mmCIF file of C-alpha atoms in Angstrom:
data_model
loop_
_atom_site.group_PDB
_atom_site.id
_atom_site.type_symbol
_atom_site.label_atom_id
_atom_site.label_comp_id
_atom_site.label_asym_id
_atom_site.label_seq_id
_atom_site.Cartn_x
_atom_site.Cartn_y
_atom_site.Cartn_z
ATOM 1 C CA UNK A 1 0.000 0.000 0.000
ATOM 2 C CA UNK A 2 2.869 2.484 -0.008
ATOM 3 C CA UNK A 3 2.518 3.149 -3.162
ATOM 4 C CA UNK A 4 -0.491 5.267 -2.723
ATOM 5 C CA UNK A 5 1.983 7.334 -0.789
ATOM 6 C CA UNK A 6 3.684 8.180 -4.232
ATOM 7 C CA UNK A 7 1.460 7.399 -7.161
ATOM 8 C CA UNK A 8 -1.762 7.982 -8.145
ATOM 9 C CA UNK A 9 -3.449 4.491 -7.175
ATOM 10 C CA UNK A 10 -6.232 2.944 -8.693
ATOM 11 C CA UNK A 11 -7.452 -0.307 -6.624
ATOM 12 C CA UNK A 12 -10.145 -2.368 -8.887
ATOM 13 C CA UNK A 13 -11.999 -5.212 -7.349
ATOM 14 C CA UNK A 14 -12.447 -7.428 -10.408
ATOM 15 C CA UNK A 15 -16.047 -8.878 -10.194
ATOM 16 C CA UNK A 16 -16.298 -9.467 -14.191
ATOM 17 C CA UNK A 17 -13.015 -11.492 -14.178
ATOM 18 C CA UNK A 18 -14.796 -13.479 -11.793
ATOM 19 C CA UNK A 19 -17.632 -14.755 -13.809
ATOM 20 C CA UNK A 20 -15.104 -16.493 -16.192
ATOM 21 C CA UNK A 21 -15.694 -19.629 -14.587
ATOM 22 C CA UNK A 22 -18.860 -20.658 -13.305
ATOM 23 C CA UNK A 23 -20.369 -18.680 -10.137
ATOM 24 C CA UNK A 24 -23.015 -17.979 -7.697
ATOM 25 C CA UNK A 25 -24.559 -14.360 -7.603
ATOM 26 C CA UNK A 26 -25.050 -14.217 -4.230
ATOM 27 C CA UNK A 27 -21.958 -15.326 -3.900
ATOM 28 C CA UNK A 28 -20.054 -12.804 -6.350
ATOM 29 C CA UNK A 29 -22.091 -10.398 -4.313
ATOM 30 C CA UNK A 30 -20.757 -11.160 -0.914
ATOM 31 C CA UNK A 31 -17.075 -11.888 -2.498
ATOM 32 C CA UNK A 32 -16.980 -8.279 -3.982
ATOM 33 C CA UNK A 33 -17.959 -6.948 -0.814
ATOM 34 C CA UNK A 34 -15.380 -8.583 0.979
ATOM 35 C CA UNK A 35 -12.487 -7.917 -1.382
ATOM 36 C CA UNK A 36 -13.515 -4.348 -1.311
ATOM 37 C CA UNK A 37 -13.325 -4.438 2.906
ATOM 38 C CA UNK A 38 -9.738 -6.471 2.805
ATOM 39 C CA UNK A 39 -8.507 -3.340 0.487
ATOM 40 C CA UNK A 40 -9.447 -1.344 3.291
ATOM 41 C CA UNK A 41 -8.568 -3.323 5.869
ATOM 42 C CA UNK A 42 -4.802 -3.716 4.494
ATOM 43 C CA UNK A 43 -4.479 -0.195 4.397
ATOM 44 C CA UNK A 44 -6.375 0.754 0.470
ATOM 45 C CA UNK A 45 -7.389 4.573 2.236
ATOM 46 C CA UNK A 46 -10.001 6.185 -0.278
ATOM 47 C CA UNK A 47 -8.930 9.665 -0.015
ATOM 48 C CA UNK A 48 -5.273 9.092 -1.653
ATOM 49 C CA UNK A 49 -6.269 6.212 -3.947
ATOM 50 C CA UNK A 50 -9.377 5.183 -6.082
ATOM 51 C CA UNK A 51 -11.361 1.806 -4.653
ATOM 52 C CA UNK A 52 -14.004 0.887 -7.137
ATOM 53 C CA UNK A 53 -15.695 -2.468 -8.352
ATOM 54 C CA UNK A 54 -14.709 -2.944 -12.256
ATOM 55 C CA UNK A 55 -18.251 -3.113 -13.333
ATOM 56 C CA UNK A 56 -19.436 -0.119 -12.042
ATOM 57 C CA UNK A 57 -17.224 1.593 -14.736
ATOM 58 C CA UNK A 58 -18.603 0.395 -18.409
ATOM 59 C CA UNK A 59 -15.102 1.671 -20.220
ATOM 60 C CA UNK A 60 -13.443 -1.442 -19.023
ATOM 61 C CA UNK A 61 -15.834 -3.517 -21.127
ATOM 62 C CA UNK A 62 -15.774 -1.420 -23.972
ATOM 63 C CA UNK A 63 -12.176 -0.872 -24.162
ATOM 64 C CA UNK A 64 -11.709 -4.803 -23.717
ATOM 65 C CA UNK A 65 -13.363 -5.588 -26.815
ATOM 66 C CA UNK A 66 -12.049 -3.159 -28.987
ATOM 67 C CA UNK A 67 -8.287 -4.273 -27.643
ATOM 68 C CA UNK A 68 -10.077 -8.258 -28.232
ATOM 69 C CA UNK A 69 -10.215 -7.592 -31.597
ATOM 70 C CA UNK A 70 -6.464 -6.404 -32.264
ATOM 71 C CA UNK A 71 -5.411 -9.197 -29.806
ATOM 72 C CA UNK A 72 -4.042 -12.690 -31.314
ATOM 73 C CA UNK A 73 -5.304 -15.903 -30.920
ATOM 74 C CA UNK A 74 -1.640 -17.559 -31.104
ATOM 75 C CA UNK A 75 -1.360 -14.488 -28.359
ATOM 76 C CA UNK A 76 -3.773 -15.873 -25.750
ATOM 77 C CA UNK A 77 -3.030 -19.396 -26.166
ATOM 78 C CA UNK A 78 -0.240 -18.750 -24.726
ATOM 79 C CA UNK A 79 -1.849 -17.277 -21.548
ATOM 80 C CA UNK A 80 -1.290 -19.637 -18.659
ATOM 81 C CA UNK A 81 -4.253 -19.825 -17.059
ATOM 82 C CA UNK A 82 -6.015 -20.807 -20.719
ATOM 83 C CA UNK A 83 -3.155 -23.558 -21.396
ATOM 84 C CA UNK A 84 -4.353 -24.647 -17.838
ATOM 85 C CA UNK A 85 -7.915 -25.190 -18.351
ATOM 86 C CA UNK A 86 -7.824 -25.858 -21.858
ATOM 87 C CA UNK A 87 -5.351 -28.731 -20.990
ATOM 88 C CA UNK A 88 -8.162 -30.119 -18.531
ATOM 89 C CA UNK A 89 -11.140 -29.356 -19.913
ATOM 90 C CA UNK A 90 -10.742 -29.514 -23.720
ATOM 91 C CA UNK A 91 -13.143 -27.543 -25.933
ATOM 92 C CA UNK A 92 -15.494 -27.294 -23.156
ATOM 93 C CA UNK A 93 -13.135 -24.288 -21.706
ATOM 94 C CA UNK A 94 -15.051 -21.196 -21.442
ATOM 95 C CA UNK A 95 -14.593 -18.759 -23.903
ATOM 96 C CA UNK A 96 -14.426 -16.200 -21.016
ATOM 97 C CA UNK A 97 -10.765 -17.594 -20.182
ATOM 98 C CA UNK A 98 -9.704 -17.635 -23.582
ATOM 99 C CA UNK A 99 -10.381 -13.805 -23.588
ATOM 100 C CA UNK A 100 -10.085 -12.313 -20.324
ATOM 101 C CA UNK A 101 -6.527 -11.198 -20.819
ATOM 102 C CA UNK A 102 -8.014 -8.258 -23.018
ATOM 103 C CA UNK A 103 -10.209 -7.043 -20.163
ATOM 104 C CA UNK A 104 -7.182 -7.105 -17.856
ATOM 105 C CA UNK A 105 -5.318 -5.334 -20.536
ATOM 106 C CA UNK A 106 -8.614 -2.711 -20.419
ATOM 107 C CA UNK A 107 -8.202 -2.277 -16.806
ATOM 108 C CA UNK A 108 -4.551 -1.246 -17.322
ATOM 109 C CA UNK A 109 -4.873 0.450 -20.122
ATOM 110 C CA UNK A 110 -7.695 3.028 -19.146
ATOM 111 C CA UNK A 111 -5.905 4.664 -16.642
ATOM 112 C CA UNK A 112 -2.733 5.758 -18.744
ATOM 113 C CA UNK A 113 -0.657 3.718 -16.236
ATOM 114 C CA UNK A 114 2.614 3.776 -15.862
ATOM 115 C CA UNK A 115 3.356 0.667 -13.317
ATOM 116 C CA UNK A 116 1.920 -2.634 -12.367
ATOM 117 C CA UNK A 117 2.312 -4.228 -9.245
ATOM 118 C CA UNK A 118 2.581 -7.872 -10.122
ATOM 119 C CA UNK A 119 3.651 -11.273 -9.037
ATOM 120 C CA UNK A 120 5.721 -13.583 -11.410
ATOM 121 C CA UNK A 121 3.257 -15.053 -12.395
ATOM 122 C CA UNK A 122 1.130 -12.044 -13.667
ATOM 123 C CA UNK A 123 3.987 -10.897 -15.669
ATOM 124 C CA UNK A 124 2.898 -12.129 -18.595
ATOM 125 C CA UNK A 125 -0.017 -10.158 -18.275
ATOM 126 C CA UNK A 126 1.283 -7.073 -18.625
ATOM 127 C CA UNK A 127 3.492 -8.410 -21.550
ATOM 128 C CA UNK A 128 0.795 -8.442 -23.145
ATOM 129 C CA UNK A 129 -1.097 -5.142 -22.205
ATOM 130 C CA UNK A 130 2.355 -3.958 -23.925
ATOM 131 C CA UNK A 131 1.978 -5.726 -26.748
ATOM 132 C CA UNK A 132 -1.940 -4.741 -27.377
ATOM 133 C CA UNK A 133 -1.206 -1.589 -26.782
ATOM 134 C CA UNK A 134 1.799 -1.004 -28.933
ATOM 135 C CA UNK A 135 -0.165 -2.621 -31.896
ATOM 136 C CA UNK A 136 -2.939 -0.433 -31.359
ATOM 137 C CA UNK A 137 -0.659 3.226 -30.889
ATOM 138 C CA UNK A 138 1.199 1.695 -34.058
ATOM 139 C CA UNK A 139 -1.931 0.716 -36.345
ATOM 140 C CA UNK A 140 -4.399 3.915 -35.182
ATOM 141 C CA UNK A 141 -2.094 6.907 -33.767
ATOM 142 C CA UNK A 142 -0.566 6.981 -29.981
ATOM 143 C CA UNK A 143 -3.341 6.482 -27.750
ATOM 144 C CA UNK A 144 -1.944 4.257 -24.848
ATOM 145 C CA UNK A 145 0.920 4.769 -22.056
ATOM 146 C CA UNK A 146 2.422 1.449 -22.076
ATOM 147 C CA UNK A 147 2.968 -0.069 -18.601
ATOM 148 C CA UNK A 148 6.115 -1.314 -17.001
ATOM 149 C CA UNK A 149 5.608 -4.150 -14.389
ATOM 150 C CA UNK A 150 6.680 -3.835 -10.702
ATOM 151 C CA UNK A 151 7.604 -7.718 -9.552
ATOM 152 C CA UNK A 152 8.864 -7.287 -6.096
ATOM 153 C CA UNK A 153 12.193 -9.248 -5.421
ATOM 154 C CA UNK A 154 11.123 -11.433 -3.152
ATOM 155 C CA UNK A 155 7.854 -13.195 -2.797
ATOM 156 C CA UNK A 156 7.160 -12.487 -6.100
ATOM 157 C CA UNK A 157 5.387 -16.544 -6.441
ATOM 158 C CA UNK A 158 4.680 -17.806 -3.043
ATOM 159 C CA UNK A 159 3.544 -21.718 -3.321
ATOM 160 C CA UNK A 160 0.675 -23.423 -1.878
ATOM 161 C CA UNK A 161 1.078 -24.289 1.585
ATOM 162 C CA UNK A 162 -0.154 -27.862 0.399
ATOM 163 C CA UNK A 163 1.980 -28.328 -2.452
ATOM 164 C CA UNK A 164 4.893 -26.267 -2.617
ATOM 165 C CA UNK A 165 4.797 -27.368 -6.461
ATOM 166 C CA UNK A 166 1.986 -25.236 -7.203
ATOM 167 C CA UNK A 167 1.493 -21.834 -6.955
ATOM 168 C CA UNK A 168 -0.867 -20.263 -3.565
ATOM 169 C CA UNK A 169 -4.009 -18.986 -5.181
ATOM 170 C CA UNK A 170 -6.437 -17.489 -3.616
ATOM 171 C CA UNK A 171 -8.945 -19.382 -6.356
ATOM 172 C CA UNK A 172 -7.677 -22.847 -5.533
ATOM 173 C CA UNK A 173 -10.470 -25.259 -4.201
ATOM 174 C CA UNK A 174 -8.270 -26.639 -1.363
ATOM 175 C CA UNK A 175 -8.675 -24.763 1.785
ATOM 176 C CA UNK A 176 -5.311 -25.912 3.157
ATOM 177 C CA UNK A 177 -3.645 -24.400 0.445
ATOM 178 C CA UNK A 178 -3.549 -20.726 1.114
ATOM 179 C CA UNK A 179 -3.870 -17.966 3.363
ATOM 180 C CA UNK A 180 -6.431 -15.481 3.223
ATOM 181 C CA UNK A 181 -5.188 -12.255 5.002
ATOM 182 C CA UNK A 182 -8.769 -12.216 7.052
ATOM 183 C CA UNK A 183 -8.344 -15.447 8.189
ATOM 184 C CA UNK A 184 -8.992 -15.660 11.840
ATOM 185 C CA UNK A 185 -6.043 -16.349 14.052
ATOM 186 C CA UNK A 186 -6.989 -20.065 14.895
ATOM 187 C CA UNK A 187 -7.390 -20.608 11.254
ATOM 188 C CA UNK A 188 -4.127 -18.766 10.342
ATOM 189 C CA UNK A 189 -2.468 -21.328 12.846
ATOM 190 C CA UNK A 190 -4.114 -24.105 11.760
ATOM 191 C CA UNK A 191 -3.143 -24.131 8.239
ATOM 192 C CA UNK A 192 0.640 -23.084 8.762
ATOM 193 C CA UNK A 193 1.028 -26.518 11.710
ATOM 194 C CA UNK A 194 -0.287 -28.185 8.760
ATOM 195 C CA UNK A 195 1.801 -26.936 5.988
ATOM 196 C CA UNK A 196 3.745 -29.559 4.528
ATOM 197 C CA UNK A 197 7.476 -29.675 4.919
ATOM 198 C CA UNK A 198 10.560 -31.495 3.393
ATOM 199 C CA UNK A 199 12.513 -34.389 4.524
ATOM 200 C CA UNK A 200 15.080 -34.028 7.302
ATOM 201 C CA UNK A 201 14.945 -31.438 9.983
ATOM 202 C CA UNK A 202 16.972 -28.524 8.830
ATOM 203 C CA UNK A 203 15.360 -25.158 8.916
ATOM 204 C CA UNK A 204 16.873 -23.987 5.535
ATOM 205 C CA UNK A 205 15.853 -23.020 1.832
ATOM 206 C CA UNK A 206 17.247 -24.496 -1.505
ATOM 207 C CA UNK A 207 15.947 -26.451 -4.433
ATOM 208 C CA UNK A 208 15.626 -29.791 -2.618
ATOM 209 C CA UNK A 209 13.446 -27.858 0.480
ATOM 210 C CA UNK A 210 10.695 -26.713 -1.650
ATOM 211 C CA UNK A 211 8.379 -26.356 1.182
ATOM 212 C CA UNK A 212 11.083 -24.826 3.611
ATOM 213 C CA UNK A 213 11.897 -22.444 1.301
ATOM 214 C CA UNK A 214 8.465 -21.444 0.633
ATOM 215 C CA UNK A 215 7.607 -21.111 4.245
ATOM 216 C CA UNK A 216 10.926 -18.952 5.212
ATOM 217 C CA UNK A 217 10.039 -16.430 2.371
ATOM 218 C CA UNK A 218 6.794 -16.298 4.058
ATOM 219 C CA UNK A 219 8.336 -15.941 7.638
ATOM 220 C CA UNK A 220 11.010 -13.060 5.613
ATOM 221 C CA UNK A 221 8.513 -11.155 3.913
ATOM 222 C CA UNK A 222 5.863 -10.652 7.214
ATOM 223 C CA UNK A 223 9.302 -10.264 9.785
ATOM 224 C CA UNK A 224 11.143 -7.851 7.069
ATOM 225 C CA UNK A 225 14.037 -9.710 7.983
ATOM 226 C CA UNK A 226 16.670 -11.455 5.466
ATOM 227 C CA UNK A 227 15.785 -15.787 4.813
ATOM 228 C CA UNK A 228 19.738 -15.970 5.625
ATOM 229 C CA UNK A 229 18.899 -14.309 9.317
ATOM 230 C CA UNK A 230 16.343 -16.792 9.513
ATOM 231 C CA UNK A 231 18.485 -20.063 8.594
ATOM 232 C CA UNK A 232 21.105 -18.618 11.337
ATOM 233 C CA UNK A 233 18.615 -18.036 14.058
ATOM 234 C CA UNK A 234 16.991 -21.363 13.610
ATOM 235 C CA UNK A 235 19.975 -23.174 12.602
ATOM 236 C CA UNK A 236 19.697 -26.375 15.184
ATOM 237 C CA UNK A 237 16.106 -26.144 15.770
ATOM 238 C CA UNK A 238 13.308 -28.277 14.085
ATOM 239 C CA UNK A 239 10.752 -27.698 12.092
ATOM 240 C CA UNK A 240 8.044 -27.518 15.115
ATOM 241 C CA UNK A 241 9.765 -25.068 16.456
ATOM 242 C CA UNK A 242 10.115 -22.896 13.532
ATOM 243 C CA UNK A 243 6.626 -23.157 12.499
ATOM 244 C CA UNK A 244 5.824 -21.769 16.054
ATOM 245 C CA UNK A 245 7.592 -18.641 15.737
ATOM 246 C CA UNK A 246 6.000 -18.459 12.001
ATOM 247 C CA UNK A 247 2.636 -18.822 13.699
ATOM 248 C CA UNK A 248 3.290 -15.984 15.992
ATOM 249 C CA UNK A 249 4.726 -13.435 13.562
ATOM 250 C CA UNK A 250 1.847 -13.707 11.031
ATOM 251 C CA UNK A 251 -0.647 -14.399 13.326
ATOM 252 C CA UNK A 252 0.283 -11.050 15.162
ATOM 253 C CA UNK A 253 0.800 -8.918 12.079
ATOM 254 C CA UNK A 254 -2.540 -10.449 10.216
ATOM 255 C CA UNK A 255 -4.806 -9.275 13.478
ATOM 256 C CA UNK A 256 -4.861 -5.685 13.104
ATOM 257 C CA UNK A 257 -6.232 -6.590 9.547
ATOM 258 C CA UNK A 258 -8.705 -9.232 10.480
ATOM 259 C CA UNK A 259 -9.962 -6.802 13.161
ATOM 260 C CA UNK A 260 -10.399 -3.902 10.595
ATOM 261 C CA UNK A 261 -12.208 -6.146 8.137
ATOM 262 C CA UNK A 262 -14.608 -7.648 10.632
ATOM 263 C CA UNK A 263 -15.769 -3.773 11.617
ATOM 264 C CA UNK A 264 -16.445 -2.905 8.143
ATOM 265 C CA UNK A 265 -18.090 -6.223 7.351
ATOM 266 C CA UNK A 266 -20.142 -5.217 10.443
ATOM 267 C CA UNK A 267 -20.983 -2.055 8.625
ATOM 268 C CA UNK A 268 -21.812 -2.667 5.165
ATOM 269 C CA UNK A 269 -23.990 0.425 4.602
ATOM 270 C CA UNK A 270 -20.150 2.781 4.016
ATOM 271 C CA UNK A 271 -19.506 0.738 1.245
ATOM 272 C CA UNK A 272 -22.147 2.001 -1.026
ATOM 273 C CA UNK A 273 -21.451 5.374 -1.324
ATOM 274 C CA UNK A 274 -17.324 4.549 -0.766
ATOM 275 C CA UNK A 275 -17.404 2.564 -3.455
ATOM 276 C CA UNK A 276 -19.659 4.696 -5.551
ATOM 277 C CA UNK A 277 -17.550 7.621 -5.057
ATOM 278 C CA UNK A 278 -14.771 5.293 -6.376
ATOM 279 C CA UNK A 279 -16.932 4.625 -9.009
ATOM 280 C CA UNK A 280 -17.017 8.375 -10.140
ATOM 281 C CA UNK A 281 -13.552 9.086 -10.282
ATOM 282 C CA UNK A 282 -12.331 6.024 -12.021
ATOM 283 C CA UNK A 283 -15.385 6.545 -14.434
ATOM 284 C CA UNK A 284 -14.003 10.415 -14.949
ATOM 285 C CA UNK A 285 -10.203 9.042 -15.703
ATOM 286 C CA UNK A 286 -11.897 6.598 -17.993
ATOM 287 C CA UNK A 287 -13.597 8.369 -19.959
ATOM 288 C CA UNK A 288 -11.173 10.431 -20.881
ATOM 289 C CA UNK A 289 -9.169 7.692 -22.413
ATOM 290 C CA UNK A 290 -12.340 5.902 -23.755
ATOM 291 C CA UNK A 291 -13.119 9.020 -25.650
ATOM 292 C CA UNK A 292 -9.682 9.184 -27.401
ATOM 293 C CA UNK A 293 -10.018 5.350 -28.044
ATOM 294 C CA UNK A 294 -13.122 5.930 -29.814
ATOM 295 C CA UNK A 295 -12.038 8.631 -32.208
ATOM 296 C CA UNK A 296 -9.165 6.930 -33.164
ATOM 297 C CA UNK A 297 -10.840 3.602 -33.722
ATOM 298 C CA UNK A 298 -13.277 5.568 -35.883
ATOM 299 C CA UNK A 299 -16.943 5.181 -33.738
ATOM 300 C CA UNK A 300 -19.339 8.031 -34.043
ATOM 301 C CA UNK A 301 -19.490 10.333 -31.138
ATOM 302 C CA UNK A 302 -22.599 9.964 -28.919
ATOM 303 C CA UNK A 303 -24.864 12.388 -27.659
ATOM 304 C CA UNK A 304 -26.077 10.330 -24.400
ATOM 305 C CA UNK A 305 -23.418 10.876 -21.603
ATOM 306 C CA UNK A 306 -22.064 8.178 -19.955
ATOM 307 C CA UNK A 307 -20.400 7.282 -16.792
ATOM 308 C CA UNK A 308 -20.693 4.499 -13.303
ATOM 309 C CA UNK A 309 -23.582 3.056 -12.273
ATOM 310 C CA UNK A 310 -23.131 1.598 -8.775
#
């Protein structure tokens, strides 16, 4: 969040990337809600950055299919989530996964945005925002800034606490495999006794301790502290107790954040206009890049004003 410190900040809670696989409403409803309230609860404050929910601003939808139809298919077969599903699924794969790189590209894009905080994993992403982008500023004038990604150096993949072969998502299907920053303490603790760990009993990281190294860049990035300092101070101790003090250092720094989130969940009545007036000011920043889109893509100009509808 120290970014917002800087930067103008735009903070989108991305209910339409949601319905790319199949979903409840209620559900969606109550998810939205709650991503919105862990924004806030982590720190996301509303008078230095923008907190809005991506549907309440139409651009995004418009922009992603005009940047949908300059994108490649070779171009988001390549995507990793689609190679995922596709590989598991087949032809039934939605066709929402296929193209939802375009609306993340549209999200980007809108804001003339220079960086984008990203894990590894999400790199690709804004590759491709770049590449979009660049095609379209070539082909039909310059329209778009095109975004550099931020990856931090470390943490920048953090593996499931289950598997430290696959990647923590906060999507996955196993409970056991991630941590949700609102967790409740007990649950926190919980899930971290029953991470998995490697052979042996040495508290240190390297390719054959997958799961140990996983867990000390956990322990690293909540204590601030180098993995090395960690090795050293736990050097001789086993894994029980190291996955005590982990307990207790993320435990303790999560609370403050599960206690903020449970008083605005409490309180869900702020959110509307919050979110609306994050609505409005994204919508004004979009629209002035929706409008330049538009006349260089050739669409007549319309006479009925547009803007969010919460």
């Amino acid at each position: 969040m120290a970014l917002q410190e800087s930067y103008d900040t735009f903070y989108c809670v991305v209910d339409l990337h949601a319905v790319t696989t199949p979903w409840d409403p209620a559900e969606l409803r109550r998810n939205t809600m709650v991503k919105a309230a862990e924004l806030l609860a982590c720190g996301v404050d509303p008078e230095r950055a923008v907190l809005f929910v991506q549907s309440h601003v139409p651009a995004h939808t418009e922009l992603a299919w005009l940047l949908t139809c300059l994108a490649r298919m070779g171009e988001l077969r390549r995507m990793t989530q689609y190679k995922d599903k596709s590989s598991k699924e087949g032809e039934s794969v939605g066709a929402g996964i296929f193209v939802y790189p375009a609306l993340m590209a549209a999200d980007i894009l809108l804001y003339d945005t220079d960086l984008v905080p990203v894990g590894d994993d999400q790199r690709q992403h804004v590759e491709l925002t770049r590449d979009i982008a660049g095609r379209f500023n070539s082909l039909l004038g310059e329209t778009f800034v095109l975004p550099e990604p931020i990856v931090p150096e470390a943490g920048a993949r953090i593996m499931a606490l289950d598997d430290p072969g696959q990647k923590m998502s906060k999507s996955d299907d196993r409970p056991m495999a991630s941590l949700d920053l609102v967790d409740p303490p007990d649950e926190i603790s919980r899930k971290l006794r029953a991470a998995v760990t490697d052979s042996g009993r040495e508290v240190r990281a390297g390719v054959d301790k997958p799961a140990l190294s996983n867990l000390l860049t956990i322990f690293s990035l909540f204590e601030k502290v180098p993995v090395s300092e960690l090795e050293d101070r736990f050097a001789g101790s086993g894994y029980g107790d190291f996955k005590s003090a982990l307990i207790e250092v993320v435990t303790e720094r999560l609370r403050p954040i599960h206690e903020r989130y449970t008083e605005l969940m409490d309180d869900q009545s702020q959110f509307d206009d919050l979110l609306a007036r994050g609505a409005e000011r994204a919508a004004a920043e979009a629209e002035r890049t929706i409008s330049r889109v538009r006349g260089r893509v050739g669409l007549l100009e319309s006479r009925v004003s547009s803007g969010a509808h919460p």
